[in-house]
Amino acid sequence: MSSSAHDIEEGLAFTPKFGADGLITAVATDAKSGEVLMVAHMNDEALRKTIASGEAWYYSRSRKALWKKGETSGHVQRVLELRVDCDQDALWLKVEQQGPGACHTGRRSCFYRAVPLGKAGSTTLEFRDADKVFDPGKVYK
Amino acid sequence: MSSSAHDIEEGLAFTPKFGADGLITAVATDAKSGEVLMVAHMNDEALRKTIASGEAWYYSRSRKALWKKGETSGHVQRVLELRVDCDQDALWLKVEQQGPGACHTGRRSCFYRAVPLGKAGSTTLEFRDADKVFDPGKVYK
């Protein structure tokens, strides 16, 4: 292992590794239940704003824009803890989700469908925890 | 919303969206504790093998190779549930981690350091749950 890789993994200097697109993967989990709410991305500015404010900011790849989670819906994510992984190319946010849900489809989590296991070639998903907890048509005008 | 976006979000057809690099992000959490163990990537083959076997396979970007989690260390991940997110570009694996840990550094989780919040410009991490639970020097010959 190079000394640099050792520093990244064992050191206390925060040196987030953004991809070629300038983004780093961020996973938000519900701090109480451990449920994964969403997987999103941050650019350097989103990360700085998240650290400074304690509320989650992301970068939308589809809209190509910085984005405060909840800026339209009010469903802000209060960050209780922010962690970085061994090679510093992924972030984990333990959040307190304000409002009923994190997903723009109206669900609590974006992960409301399961892929059946053990069935090679099967492509039919199954709904899990898929009840809509808010009406996205009303929340996003 | 185009009918295609609606189908991706509300339908039951599994149409995983791999990136330009042929990879999809996969988050593995401990099925019991909800702790995020690791964030990794799968190519189409890794995903197929995971679904068929019920054990986690990934694609290593650094080694550019398909990789069965635990093939060297024995620290296999039994997948209890596999979920896909709203736009089908991220996967969540709820796993039963075999052996003491998931991280190649010897920790249970790859996320053993926290980024302090509320301190703009601060770059000093803090160790959290950072005890080594196995000796990577022995496990990876």
PDB file of C-alpha atoms in Angstrom:
ATOM      1  CA  MET A   1       0.000   0.000   0.000  1.00  0.00           C
ATOM      2  CA  SER A   2       1.370   3.418  -0.881  1.00  0.00           C
ATOM      3  CA  SER A   3       1.744   5.880   1.959  1.00  0.00           C
ATOM      4  CA  SER A   4      -0.934   7.979   0.305  1.00  0.00           C
ATOM      5  CA  ALA A   5      -3.493   5.150   0.353  1.00  0.00           C
ATOM      6  CA  HIS A   6      -2.589   4.521   3.985  1.00  0.00           C
ATOM      7  CA  ASP A   7      -3.148   8.188   4.828  1.00  0.00           C
ATOM      8  CA  ILE A   8      -6.517   8.212   3.080  1.00  0.00           C
ATOM      9  CA  GLU A   9      -7.687   5.102   4.944  1.00  0.00           C
ATOM     10  CA  GLU A  10      -6.136   5.539   8.363  1.00  0.00           C
ATOM     11  CA  GLY A  11      -5.623   9.293   8.635  1.00  0.00           C
ATOM     12  CA  LEU A  12      -7.865  12.005   9.993  1.00  0.00           C
ATOM     13  CA  ALA A  13      -7.503  14.431   7.084  1.00  0.00           C
ATOM     14  CA  PHE A  14     -10.798  14.720   5.227  1.00  0.00           C
ATOM     15  CA  THR A  15      -9.896  14.445   1.545  1.00  0.00           C
ATOM     16  CA  PRO A  16     -13.139  13.517  -0.225  1.00  0.00           C
ATOM     17  CA  LYS A  17     -12.521  11.910  -3.598  1.00  0.00           C
ATOM     18  CA  PHE A  18     -14.886  13.383  -6.161  1.00  0.00           C
ATOM     19  CA  GLY A  19     -15.323  11.475  -9.421  1.00  0.00           C
ATOM     20  CA  ALA A  20     -14.425  12.721 -12.888  1.00  0.00           C
ATOM     21  CA  ASP A  21     -17.870  14.337 -12.896  1.00  0.00           C
ATOM     22  CA  GLY A  22     -17.034  16.262  -9.724  1.00  0.00           C
ATOM     23  CA  LEU A  23     -19.481  14.252  -7.644  1.00  0.00           C
ATOM     24  CA  ILE A  24     -19.339  11.927  -4.646  1.00  0.00           C
ATOM     25  CA  THR A  25     -21.992   9.352  -3.742  1.00  0.00           C
ATOM     26  CA  ALA A  26     -24.048  10.094  -0.630  1.00  0.00           C
ATOM     27  CA  VAL A  27     -26.316   7.590   1.107  1.00  0.00           C
ATOM     28  CA  ALA A  28     -28.959   8.946   3.474  1.00  0.00           C
ATOM     29  CA  THR A  29     -30.369   6.610   6.098  1.00  0.00           C
ATOM     30  CA  ASP A  30     -33.034   7.229   8.700  1.00  0.00           C
ATOM     31  CA  ALA A  31     -31.050   7.690  11.919  1.00  0.00           C
ATOM     32  CA  LYS A  32     -33.657   5.780  13.936  1.00  0.00           C
ATOM     33  CA  SER A  33     -34.731   2.896  11.724  1.00  0.00           C
ATOM     34  CA  GLY A  34     -31.558   2.432   9.669  1.00  0.00           C
ATOM     35  CA  GLU A  35     -33.690   2.370   6.525  1.00  0.00           C
ATOM     36  CA  VAL A  36     -31.927   3.660   3.419  1.00  0.00           C
ATOM     37  CA  LEU A  37     -33.962   6.681   2.342  1.00  0.00           C
ATOM     38  CA  MET A  38     -32.089   7.647  -0.813  1.00  0.00           C
ATOM     39  CA  VAL A  39     -28.814   7.535  -2.711  1.00  0.00           C
ATOM     40  CA  ALA A  40     -27.804  10.853  -4.226  1.00  0.00           C
ATOM     41  CA  HIS A  41     -24.714  12.835  -5.150  1.00  0.00           C
ATOM     42  CA  MET A  42     -22.901  15.890  -3.850  1.00  0.00           C
ATOM     43  CA  ASN A  43     -20.488  18.246  -5.514  1.00  0.00           C
ATOM     44  CA  ASP A  44     -17.955  20.160  -3.451  1.00  0.00           C
ATOM     45  CA  GLU A  45     -20.382  23.019  -2.787  1.00  0.00           C
ATOM     46  CA  ALA A  46     -23.214  20.706  -1.693  1.00  0.00           C
ATOM     47  CA  LEU A  47     -20.841  18.965   0.689  1.00  0.00           C
ATOM     48  CA  ARG A  48     -19.604  22.255   2.150  1.00  0.00           C
ATOM     49  CA  LYS A  49     -23.158  23.499   2.650  1.00  0.00           C
ATOM     50  CA  THR A  50     -24.177  20.225   4.285  1.00  0.00           C
ATOM     51  CA  ILE A  51     -21.264  20.368   6.716  1.00  0.00           C
ATOM     52  CA  ALA A  52     -21.807  24.049   7.540  1.00  0.00           C
ATOM     53  CA  SER A  53     -25.612  23.875   7.921  1.00  0.00           C
ATOM     54  CA  GLY A  54     -26.198  20.355   9.240  1.00  0.00           C
ATOM     55  CA  GLU A  55     -28.905  19.969   6.596  1.00  0.00           C
ATOM     56  CA  ALA A  56     -28.519  17.869   3.475  1.00  0.00           C
ATOM     57  CA  TRP A  57     -27.652  19.521   0.175  1.00  0.00           C
ATOM     58  CA  TYR A  58     -27.141  17.496  -2.989  1.00  0.00           C
ATOM     59  CA  TYR A  59     -26.311  18.007  -6.644  1.00  0.00           C
ATOM     60  CA  SER A  60     -28.937  16.901  -9.116  1.00  0.00           C
ATOM     61  CA  ARG A  61     -27.373  15.189 -12.103  1.00  0.00           C
ATOM     62  CA  SER A  62     -30.590  15.434 -14.115  1.00  0.00           C
ATOM     63  CA  ARG A  63     -31.190  19.108 -13.373  1.00  0.00           C
ATOM     64  CA  LYS A  64     -27.451  19.916 -13.231  1.00  0.00           C
ATOM     65  CA  ALA A  65     -28.047  22.068 -10.186  1.00  0.00           C
ATOM     66  CA  LEU A  66     -27.220  22.371  -6.523  1.00  0.00           C
ATOM     67  CA  TRP A  67     -30.254  21.361  -4.524  1.00  0.00           C
ATOM     68  CA  LYS A  68     -31.209  21.670  -0.903  1.00  0.00           C
ATOM     69  CA  LYS A  69     -33.205  18.593   0.056  1.00  0.00           C
ATOM     70  CA  GLY A  70     -36.666  19.838   0.986  1.00  0.00           C
ATOM     71  CA  GLU A  71     -36.351  23.269  -0.624  1.00  0.00           C
ATOM     72  CA  THR A  72     -39.599  22.674  -2.540  1.00  0.00           C
ATOM     73  CA  SER A  73     -41.289  19.974  -0.468  1.00  0.00           C
ATOM     74  CA  GLY A  74     -40.271  21.180   2.980  1.00  0.00           C
ATOM     75  CA  HIS A  75     -38.977  17.640   3.565  1.00  0.00           C
ATOM     76  CA  VAL A  76     -35.602  18.772   4.879  1.00  0.00           C
ATOM     77  CA  GLN A  77     -33.055  16.245   6.139  1.00  0.00           C
ATOM     78  CA  ARG A  78     -31.399  17.179   9.404  1.00  0.00           C
ATOM     79  CA  VAL A  79     -28.006  15.473   9.427  1.00  0.00           C
ATOM     80  CA  LEU A  80     -27.239  13.880  12.784  1.00  0.00           C
ATOM     81  CA  GLU A  81     -24.005  12.298  11.639  1.00  0.00           C
ATOM     82  CA  LEU A  82     -21.907  12.416   8.488  1.00  0.00           C
ATOM     83  CA  ARG A  83     -19.423   9.647   7.833  1.00  0.00           C
ATOM     84  CA  VAL A  84     -16.899   8.958   5.101  1.00  0.00           C
ATOM     85  CA  ASP A  85     -15.749   5.544   3.956  1.00  0.00           C
ATOM     86  CA  CYS A  86     -12.285   3.979   3.882  1.00  0.00           C
ATOM     87  CA  ASP A  87     -11.175   5.331   0.510  1.00  0.00           C
ATOM     88  CA  GLN A  88     -13.112   8.578   0.994  1.00  0.00           C
ATOM     89  CA  ASP A  89     -15.232   8.238  -2.137  1.00  0.00           C
ATOM     90  CA  ALA A  90     -18.618   7.751  -0.462  1.00  0.00           C
ATOM     91  CA  LEU A  91     -20.548   9.511   2.297  1.00  0.00           C
ATOM     92  CA  TRP A  92     -23.146   8.229   4.737  1.00  0.00           C
ATOM     93  CA  LEU A  93     -25.622  10.690   6.227  1.00  0.00           C
ATOM     94  CA  LYS A  94     -27.650   9.578   9.233  1.00  0.00           C
ATOM     95  CA  VAL A  95     -30.616  11.909   8.998  1.00  0.00           C
ATOM     96  CA  GLU A  96     -33.782  12.912  10.712  1.00  0.00           C
ATOM     97  CA  GLN A  97     -36.194  13.172   7.797  1.00  0.00           C
ATOM     98  CA  GLN A  98     -38.584  16.097   8.215  1.00  0.00           C
ATOM     99  CA  GLY A  99     -42.059  15.557   6.789  1.00  0.00           C
ATOM    100  CA  PRO A 100     -43.538  12.237   5.771  1.00  0.00           C
ATOM    101  CA  GLY A 101     -41.046  11.097   3.176  1.00  0.00           C
ATOM    102  CA  ALA A 102     -37.794  11.480   1.258  1.00  0.00           C
ATOM    103  CA  CYS A 103     -38.818  10.223  -2.186  1.00  0.00           C
ATOM    104  CA  HIS A 104     -40.209  12.514  -4.875  1.00  0.00           C
ATOM    105  CA  THR A 105     -42.711   9.756  -5.758  1.00  0.00           C
ATOM    106  CA  GLY A 106     -44.416  10.237  -2.388  1.00  0.00           C
ATOM    107  CA  ARG A 107     -42.863   7.336  -0.493  1.00  0.00           C
ATOM    108  CA  ARG A 108     -40.880   7.468   2.703  1.00  0.00           C
ATOM    109  CA  SER A 109     -37.857   5.856   1.016  1.00  0.00           C
ATOM    110  CA  CYS A 110     -36.832   5.696  -2.646  1.00  0.00           C
ATOM    111  CA  PHE A 111     -36.312   1.943  -2.209  1.00  0.00           C
ATOM    112  CA  TYR A 112     -39.928   0.708  -2.369  1.00  0.00           C
ATOM    113  CA  ARG A 113     -39.399  -2.259  -4.700  1.00  0.00           C
ATOM    114  CA  ALA A 114     -37.533  -5.517  -4.172  1.00  0.00           C
ATOM    115  CA  VAL A 115     -35.769  -7.680  -6.732  1.00  0.00           C
ATOM    116  CA  PRO A 116     -36.641 -11.352  -6.101  1.00  0.00           C
ATOM    117  CA  LEU A 117     -33.556 -13.445  -5.394  1.00  0.00           C
ATOM    118  CA  GLY A 118     -32.673 -16.924  -6.569  1.00  0.00           C
ATOM    119  CA  LYS A 119     -34.577 -16.562  -9.830  1.00  0.00           C
ATOM    120  CA  ALA A 120     -32.036 -16.155 -12.621  1.00  0.00           C
ATOM    121  CA  GLY A 121     -33.482 -14.091 -15.421  1.00  0.00           C
ATOM    122  CA  SER A 122     -36.480 -12.874 -13.453  1.00  0.00           C
ATOM    123  CA  THR A 123     -37.157  -9.192 -14.002  1.00  0.00           C
ATOM    124  CA  THR A 124     -40.384  -8.641 -12.083  1.00  0.00           C
ATOM    125  CA  LEU A 125     -40.100  -6.411  -9.035  1.00  0.00           C
ATOM    126  CA  GLU A 126     -42.237  -6.638  -5.905  1.00  0.00           C
ATOM    127  CA  PHE A 127     -43.541  -3.602  -4.039  1.00  0.00           C
ATOM    128  CA  ARG A 128     -42.315  -3.266  -0.433  1.00  0.00           C
ATOM    129  CA  ASP A 129     -43.257  -0.410   1.900  1.00  0.00           C
ATOM    130  CA  ALA A 130     -44.615   1.259  -1.229  1.00  0.00           C
ATOM    131  CA  ASP A 131     -47.560   3.137   0.280  1.00  0.00           C
ATOM    132  CA  LYS A 132     -47.514   6.789  -0.668  1.00  0.00           C
ATOM    133  CA  VAL A 133     -47.189   8.926   2.450  1.00  0.00           C
ATOM    134  CA  PHE A 134     -47.708  12.224   0.652  1.00  0.00           C
ATOM    135  CA  ASP A 135     -49.153  13.437  -2.638  1.00  0.00           C
ATOM    136  CA  PRO A 136     -46.254  14.522  -4.856  1.00  0.00           C
ATOM    137  CA  GLY A 137     -48.669  16.440  -7.087  1.00  0.00           C
ATOM    138  CA  LYS A 138     -49.536  18.703  -4.176  1.00  0.00           C
ATOM    139  CA  VAL A 139     -46.068  18.955  -2.668  1.00  0.00           C
ATOM    140  CA  TYR A 140     -44.234  19.736  -5.926  1.00  0.00           C
ATOM    141  CA  LYS A 141     -46.314  22.356  -7.696  1.00  0.00           C
TER     142      LYS A 141
ATOM    143  CA  MET B   1     -43.351  13.129 -16.649  1.00  0.00           C
ATOM    144  CA  SER B   2     -42.841  10.982 -19.725  1.00  0.00           C
ATOM    145  CA  SER B   3     -44.558   7.620 -19.744  1.00  0.00           C
ATOM    146  CA  SER B   4     -41.129   6.037 -19.689  1.00  0.00           C
ATOM    147  CA  ALA B   5     -40.125   7.802 -16.446  1.00  0.00           C
ATOM    148  CA  HIS B   6     -43.488   6.780 -14.995  1.00  0.00           C
ATOM    149  CA  ASP B   7     -42.880   3.141 -15.948  1.00  0.00           C
ATOM    150  CA  ILE B   8     -39.404   3.192 -14.399  1.00  0.00           C
ATOM    151  CA  GLU B   9     -40.709   4.627 -11.136  1.00  0.00           C
ATOM    152  CA  GLU B  10     -44.091   2.969 -10.769  1.00  0.00           C
ATOM    153  CA  GLY B  11     -43.736  -0.212 -12.820  1.00  0.00           C
ATOM    154  CA  LEU B  12     -42.635  -3.686 -11.842  1.00  0.00           C
ATOM    155  CA  ALA B  13     -40.200  -4.236 -14.711  1.00  0.00           C
ATOM    156  CA  PHE B  14     -36.653  -4.351 -13.402  1.00  0.00           C
ATOM    157  CA  THR B  15     -34.637  -2.133 -15.743  1.00  0.00           C
ATOM    158  CA  PRO B  16     -31.471  -1.242 -13.823  1.00  0.00           C
ATOM    159  CA  LYS B  17     -29.810   1.881 -15.171  1.00  0.00           C
ATOM    160  CA  PHE B  18     -26.077   1.326 -15.452  1.00  0.00           C
ATOM    161  CA  GLY B  19     -23.883   4.414 -15.822  1.00  0.00           C
ATOM    162  CA  ALA B  20     -21.672   5.263 -18.792  1.00  0.00           C
ATOM    163  CA  ASP B  21     -19.033   3.102 -17.085  1.00  0.00           C
ATOM    164  CA  GLY B  22     -21.439   0.137 -17.063  1.00  0.00           C
ATOM    165  CA  LEU B  23     -21.811   0.248 -13.288  1.00  0.00           C
ATOM    166  CA  ILE B  24     -24.617   0.785 -10.792  1.00  0.00           C
ATOM    167  CA  THR B  25     -24.118   1.908  -7.185  1.00  0.00           C
ATOM    168  CA  ALA B  26     -24.852  -0.700  -4.512  1.00  0.00           C
ATOM    169  CA  VAL B  27     -25.215   0.038  -0.798  1.00  0.00           C
ATOM    170  CA  ALA B  28     -24.879  -2.869   1.621  1.00  0.00           C
ATOM    171  CA  THR B  29     -26.401  -2.497   5.079  1.00  0.00           C
ATOM    172  CA  ASP B  30     -26.388  -4.895   7.991  1.00  0.00           C
ATOM    173  CA  ALA B  31     -29.899  -6.378   7.929  1.00  0.00           C
ATOM    174  CA  LYS B  32     -30.111  -6.356  11.721  1.00  0.00           C
ATOM    175  CA  SER B  33     -28.479  -3.087  12.796  1.00  0.00           C
ATOM    176  CA  GLY B  34     -29.180  -0.960   9.725  1.00  0.00           C
ATOM    177  CA  GLU B  35     -25.534   0.107   9.726  1.00  0.00           C
ATOM    178  CA  VAL B  36     -24.132   0.927   6.291  1.00  0.00           C
ATOM    179  CA  LEU B  37     -21.328  -1.568   5.770  1.00  0.00           C
ATOM    180  CA  MET B  38     -20.069  -0.427   2.375  1.00  0.00           C
ATOM    181  CA  VAL B  39     -20.845   1.355  -0.864  1.00  0.00           C
ATOM    182  CA  ALA B  40     -19.643  -0.470  -3.946  1.00  0.00           C
ATOM    183  CA  HIS B  41     -20.527  -0.986  -7.602  1.00  0.00           C
ATOM    184  CA  MET B  42     -21.944  -3.766  -9.729  1.00  0.00           C
ATOM    185  CA  ASN B  43     -21.756  -4.379 -13.426  1.00  0.00           C
ATOM    186  CA  ASP B  44     -24.450  -6.398 -15.168  1.00  0.00           C
ATOM    187  CA  GLU B  45     -22.673  -9.689 -14.472  1.00  0.00           C
ATOM    188  CA  ALA B  46     -22.155  -8.941 -10.766  1.00  0.00           C
ATOM    189  CA  LEU B  47     -25.841  -8.082 -10.460  1.00  0.00           C
ATOM    190  CA  ARG B  48     -26.934 -11.277 -12.220  1.00  0.00           C
ATOM    191  CA  LYS B  49     -24.672 -13.393 -10.011  1.00  0.00           C
ATOM    192  CA  THR B  50     -25.954 -11.657  -6.880  1.00  0.00           C
ATOM    193  CA  ILE B  51     -29.579 -12.292  -7.851  1.00  0.00           C
ATOM    194  CA  ALA B  52     -28.957 -15.903  -8.813  1.00  0.00           C
ATOM    195  CA  SER B  53     -26.794 -16.829  -5.810  1.00  0.00           C
ATOM    196  CA  GLY B  54     -28.188 -14.627  -3.036  1.00  0.00           C
ATOM    197  CA  GLU B  55     -24.600 -13.657  -2.202  1.00  0.00           C
ATOM    198  CA  ALA B  56     -23.085 -10.271  -3.013  1.00  0.00           C
ATOM    199  CA  TRP B  57     -20.891  -9.878  -6.081  1.00  0.00           C
ATOM    200  CA  TYR B  58     -19.415  -6.522  -7.034  1.00  0.00           C
ATOM    201  CA  TYR B  59     -17.213  -4.992  -9.691  1.00  0.00           C
ATOM    202  CA  SER B  60     -13.959  -3.475  -8.481  1.00  0.00           C
ATOM    203  CA  ARG B  61     -13.226  -0.224 -10.261  1.00  0.00           C
ATOM    204  CA  SER B  62      -9.608  -0.207  -9.058  1.00  0.00           C
ATOM    205  CA  ARG B  63      -8.904  -3.812 -10.017  1.00  0.00           C
ATOM    206  CA  LYS B  64     -11.243  -3.681 -13.026  1.00  0.00           C
ATOM    207  CA  ALA B  65     -12.559  -7.101 -12.144  1.00  0.00           C
ATOM    208  CA  LEU B  66     -15.679  -8.944 -11.072  1.00  0.00           C
ATOM    209  CA  TRP B  67     -15.380  -9.765  -7.414  1.00  0.00           C
ATOM    210  CA  LYS B  68     -17.305 -12.004  -5.077  1.00  0.00           C
ATOM    211  CA  LYS B  69     -17.393 -10.333  -1.677  1.00  0.00           C
ATOM    212  CA  GLY B  70     -15.528 -12.639   0.686  1.00  0.00           C
ATOM    213  CA  GLU B  71     -13.776 -14.687  -2.002  1.00  0.00           C
ATOM    214  CA  THR B  72     -10.413 -14.022  -0.319  1.00  0.00           C
ATOM    215  CA  SER B  73     -11.426 -13.131   3.227  1.00  0.00           C
ATOM    216  CA  GLY B  74     -14.301 -15.579   3.619  1.00  0.00           C
ATOM    217  CA  HIS B  75     -16.397 -12.583   4.679  1.00  0.00           C
ATOM    218  CA  VAL B  76     -19.276 -13.386   2.352  1.00  0.00           C
ATOM    219  CA  GLN B  77     -22.430 -11.260   2.360  1.00  0.00           C
ATOM    220  CA  ARG B  78     -25.656 -13.251   2.350  1.00  0.00           C
ATOM    221  CA  VAL B  79     -28.273 -11.024   0.732  1.00  0.00           C
ATOM    222  CA  LEU B  80     -31.566 -11.136   2.608  1.00  0.00           C
ATOM    223  CA  GLU B  81     -33.230  -8.494   0.470  1.00  0.00           C
ATOM    224  CA  LEU B  82     -32.287  -6.568  -2.660  1.00  0.00           C
ATOM    225  CA  ARG B  83     -34.082  -3.344  -3.444  1.00  0.00           C
ATOM    226  CA  VAL B  84     -33.920  -0.835  -6.283  1.00  0.00           C
ATOM    227  CA  ASP B  85     -34.632   2.873  -6.023  1.00  0.00           C
ATOM    228  CA  CYS B  86     -37.199   5.029  -7.801  1.00  0.00           C
ATOM    229  CA  ASP B  87     -35.169   5.764 -10.927  1.00  0.00           C
ATOM    230  CA  GLN B  88     -33.511   2.341 -10.856  1.00  0.00           C
ATOM    231  CA  ASP B  89     -29.947   3.650 -10.727  1.00  0.00           C
ATOM    232  CA  ALA B  90     -29.070   2.469  -7.208  1.00  0.00           C
ATOM    233  CA  LEU B  91     -29.385  -0.808  -5.301  1.00  0.00           C
ATOM    234  CA  TRP B  92     -29.763  -1.520  -1.609  1.00  0.00           C
ATOM    235  CA  LEU B  93     -28.643  -4.892  -0.262  1.00  0.00           C
ATOM    236  CA  LYS B  94     -29.732  -5.883   3.224  1.00  0.00           C
ATOM    237  CA  VAL B  95     -27.099  -8.421   4.119  1.00  0.00           C
ATOM    238  CA  GLU B  96     -26.037 -10.842   6.761  1.00  0.00           C
ATOM    239  CA  GLN B  97     -22.302 -10.214   6.936  1.00  0.00           C
ATOM    240  CA  GLN B  98     -20.357 -13.435   7.448  1.00  0.00           C
ATOM    241  CA  GLY B  99     -17.193 -13.096   9.509  1.00  0.00           C
ATOM    242  CA  PRO B 100     -16.255 -10.143  11.682  1.00  0.00           C
ATOM    243  CA  GLY B 101     -16.272  -7.333   9.152  1.00  0.00           C
ATOM    244  CA  ALA B 102     -16.931  -5.968   5.675  1.00  0.00           C
ATOM    245  CA  CYS B 103     -14.069  -3.493   5.311  1.00  0.00           C
ATOM    246  CA  HIS B 104     -10.687  -4.450   3.888  1.00  0.00           C
ATOM    247  CA  THR B 105      -9.059  -2.282   6.589  1.00  0.00           C
ATOM    248  CA  GLY B 106     -10.266  -4.724   9.252  1.00  0.00           C
ATOM    249  CA  ARG B 107     -13.320  -2.830  10.464  1.00  0.00           C
ATOM    250  CA  ARG B 108     -16.890  -4.031  10.574  1.00  0.00           C
ATOM    251  CA  SER B 109     -18.029  -1.140   8.313  1.00  0.00           C
ATOM    252  CA  CYS B 110     -16.088   1.010   5.839  1.00  0.00           C
ATOM    253  CA  PHE B 111     -17.619   4.079   7.506  1.00  0.00           C
ATOM    254  CA  TYR B 112     -15.442   4.345  10.621  1.00  0.00           C
ATOM    255  CA  ARG B 113     -14.799   8.096  10.522  1.00  0.00           C
ATOM    256  CA  ALA B 114     -17.144  11.038  11.013  1.00  0.00           C
ATOM    257  CA  VAL B 115     -16.957  14.514   9.511  1.00  0.00           C
ATOM    258  CA  PRO B 116     -17.699  17.090  12.231  1.00  0.00           C
ATOM    259  CA  LEU B 117     -20.710  19.232  11.382  1.00  0.00           C
ATOM    260  CA  GLY B 118     -21.228  22.953  11.839  1.00  0.00           C
ATOM    261  CA  LYS B 119     -17.551  23.758  11.401  1.00  0.00           C
ATOM    262  CA  ALA B 120     -17.102  25.371   8.002  1.00  0.00           C
ATOM    263  CA  GLY B 121     -13.666  24.630   6.653  1.00  0.00           C
ATOM    264  CA  SER B 122     -12.863  21.948   9.200  1.00  0.00           C
ATOM    265  CA  THR B 123     -11.159  18.983   7.657  1.00  0.00           C
ATOM    266  CA  THR B 124     -10.305  16.832  10.653  1.00  0.00           C
ATOM    267  CA  LEU B 125     -12.156  13.546  10.883  1.00  0.00           C
ATOM    268  CA  GLU B 126     -13.081  11.713  14.086  1.00  0.00           C
ATOM    269  CA  PHE B 127     -12.869   7.959  14.494  1.00  0.00           C
ATOM    270  CA  ARG B 128     -16.184   6.209  15.257  1.00  0.00           C
ATOM    271  CA  ASP B 129     -16.583   2.451  15.705  1.00  0.00           C
ATOM    272  CA  ALA B 130     -13.049   2.248  14.315  1.00  0.00           C
ATOM    273  CA  ASP B 131     -11.771  -0.761  16.263  1.00  0.00           C
ATOM    274  CA  LYS B 132     -10.285  -3.371  14.006  1.00  0.00           C
ATOM    275  CA  VAL B 133     -12.250  -6.609  14.287  1.00  0.00           C
ATOM    276  CA  PHE B 134      -9.844  -8.651  12.175  1.00  0.00           C
ATOM    277  CA  ASP B 135      -6.256  -8.407  11.008  1.00  0.00           C
ATOM    278  CA  PRO B 136      -6.278  -7.568   7.292  1.00  0.00           C
ATOM    279  CA  GLY B 137      -2.644  -8.660   7.019  1.00  0.00           C
ATOM    280  CA  LYS B 138      -3.658 -12.186   7.968  1.00  0.00           C
ATOM    281  CA  VAL B 139      -6.957 -12.332   6.089  1.00  0.00           C
ATOM    282  CA  TYR B 140      -5.624 -10.969   2.787  1.00  0.00           C
ATOM    283  CA  LYS B 141      -2.398 -12.843   2.133  1.00  0.00           C
TER     284      LYS B 141
END
